[in-house]
Amino acid sequence: MAFDLVLFGGTGDLAWRKLMPALFQAFRHGKLPPDGRILAVARDERSDEAYRAFIRERFAEVEPAKQPSDEEFARFAGLLHYRRMDLSRPDDYAGLKAWVDGRGADTVVLFLATSPHLFPVVCAQLGAAGLNGPQVRVVLEKPLGHDLASARQINRAVAASFTESQALRIDHYLGKPAVQNLAALRFGNALFEPLWRRESIANIQITIAESLGVGSRGDFYDTTGALRDMVQNHALQLLTMIAMEPPPTADADAIRDEKLKVLKSLKPFSAESVARDVVRGQYRAGTVDGRAVPGYLDEAKVPAGSRTETFVALRTEVQNWRWAGVPFHLRTGKRLAARDAHIVVNFREVPHPIFPGATRANKLVIKLQPEDGLELHLLAAKGGGPTGAGLETLSPVSLDLDFDKAFPSERVGAYERLLLDAIAGRLNLFVRSDEQEQAWRWVEPILDAWAADPNGPRPYAAGSWGPPAASALVARDGCAWSEES
Ligand code: BG6
């Protein structure tokens, strides 16, 4: 299948940090369909050769295992092309159309890795130039809006040129292998589904912790904050995958319909419930991985006195028959103690304990990163105690499944997976506009309540697990975050 992949923003961070390494991995694994062309588009003048040299150099910053040898790069570079474009000039789109039509590939993927404020103009120009035929798909990278109104504006602009099934909104968390395994775990096995409900599950925790700070992205981050950067999209997408009903088929829309229902069932926030159920924090100086690091306010490009949150913890509920009353605790933050993303499903305790002291409940831990796996925590009798009873010595044990070991050659990174899906036209892992708008609708009262709140975010030391109020939040439900329990 011949494809053309056009990367708008072809010299930007996303392109060289994530997309090119992912495309190279797909190429290296032999997964990229043969007969493809990758065209980078940006505003400065350069030749194909100069662009290839630019990408070659940037690969030095990619993790070593993902760097090409000279010979591999030479073969990969054969796919790479470059084109200068001024994104406001219709003539430049006409030139692009001629380039695309010159070959008539089966599939044309237009990846908008530009600043989102350009999405409306680029989509309008693509439509006007006729670069929106049935073989064309447009991929949109987050942030898709700043609030519901701006997200809708972008979606309207996209819809004016493309159908919903041509518009692929990326949430790269959906491309992570562990997230696909979540669907496999729930809907490919009969074991868990009967337990996957309020009768058996006491609460669910979702943690996306990062040890990095905001780095060189202080200006972007300061107008964004953790709620928009991580909760509105990544954390909520994980929640939908955990809480959704079994879809009737594995079709993209069947899955997305169920995810949308979860988003619509989330308990709405009011000013009072934000004050009670949402904790925001901002990191101060501290120590991460044995290294002293500055506080958020001392990061480059962060304005003095900023009130932007770098940490959010919240409690919500999914208001339907399956989940009524079950607390869902979400948290995410920068400069936390570790890079660690996981979901913990805490099961209820046994109804009538017969073993003294054995009150610890079962839990299932779905690990997203740094490892990708599953742990099922059980209690087992060590046996052989001096009295022979053995049962008094019930101990926690876990069944561990490490997917990287189980499927060593099969693992593909999130962007690799999503790019291959975009080329193949598989939509399951992309976010539909109604899902995205519903997620904004749900977070907006939090943004409003914070804007009206004279208290800013709570400080926490870099290298900690966030402000103590986050622990108090879950303690109210009789819970503790995974590292505390
Ligand atoms: C991005 C956020 O969407 O996800 C970043 O904008 C964040 O702030 C990143 O660091 C985290 O992704 P991952 O895959 O490294 O967990």
GROMACS .gro file of C-alpha atoms in nm, residues 3 5 7 10 15 19-21 23-24 27 32 36-41 47-57 59 68 72-83 99:
model
   44
    3PHE     CA    1   0.122   0.607   0.147
    5LEU     CA    2   0.272   1.105   0.535
    7LEU     CA    3   0.430   1.626   0.876
   10GLY     CA    4   0.838   1.897   1.040
   15ALA     CA    5   0.852   1.581   1.489
   19LEU     CA    6   0.752   1.113   1.540
   20MET     CA    7   1.073   1.052   1.350
   21PRO     CA    8   1.205   0.803   1.608
   23LEU     CA    9   0.866   0.616   1.220
   24PHE     CA   10   1.220   0.489   1.220
   27PHE     CA   11   1.069   0.110   0.950
   32LEU     CA   12   0.594   0.058   0.776
   36GLY     CA   13   0.590   0.526   0.151
   37ARG     CA   14   0.703   0.886   0.142
   38ILE     CA   15   0.740   1.107   0.447
   39LEU     CA   16   0.727   1.475   0.368
   40ALA     CA   17   0.827   1.725   0.635
   41VAL     CA   18   0.681   2.070   0.593
   47SER     CA   19   1.676   2.079   0.061
   48ASP     CA   20   1.578   1.714   0.119
   49GLU     CA   21   1.944   1.647   0.191
   50ALA     CA   22   1.966   1.925   0.450
   51TYR     CA   23   1.652   1.798   0.621
   52ARG     CA   24   1.786   1.443   0.633
   53ALA     CA   25   2.108   1.574   0.788
   54PHE     CA   26   1.904   1.770   1.044
   55ILE     CA   27   1.709   1.458   1.146
   56ARG     CA   28   2.025   1.246   1.149
   57GLU     CA   29   2.182   1.487   1.397
   59PHE     CA   30   1.875   1.118   1.648
   68PRO     CA   31   1.986   0.408   1.369
   72GLU     CA   32   1.996   0.199   0.862
   73PHE     CA   33   1.964   0.574   0.850
   74ALA     CA   34   2.074   0.585   0.488
   75ARG     CA   35   1.790   0.347   0.399
   76PHE     CA   36   1.535   0.530   0.616
   77ALA     CA   37   1.643   0.867   0.477
   78GLY     CA   38   1.533   0.751   0.132
   79LEU     CA   39   1.175   0.801   0.257
   80LEU     CA   40   1.231   1.155   0.383
   81HIS     CA   41   1.150   1.465   0.183
   82TYR     CA   42   1.121   1.828   0.271
   83ARG     CA   43   0.902   2.111   0.147
   99TRP     CA   44   0.317   1.685  -0.509
   0.00000   0.00000   0.00000
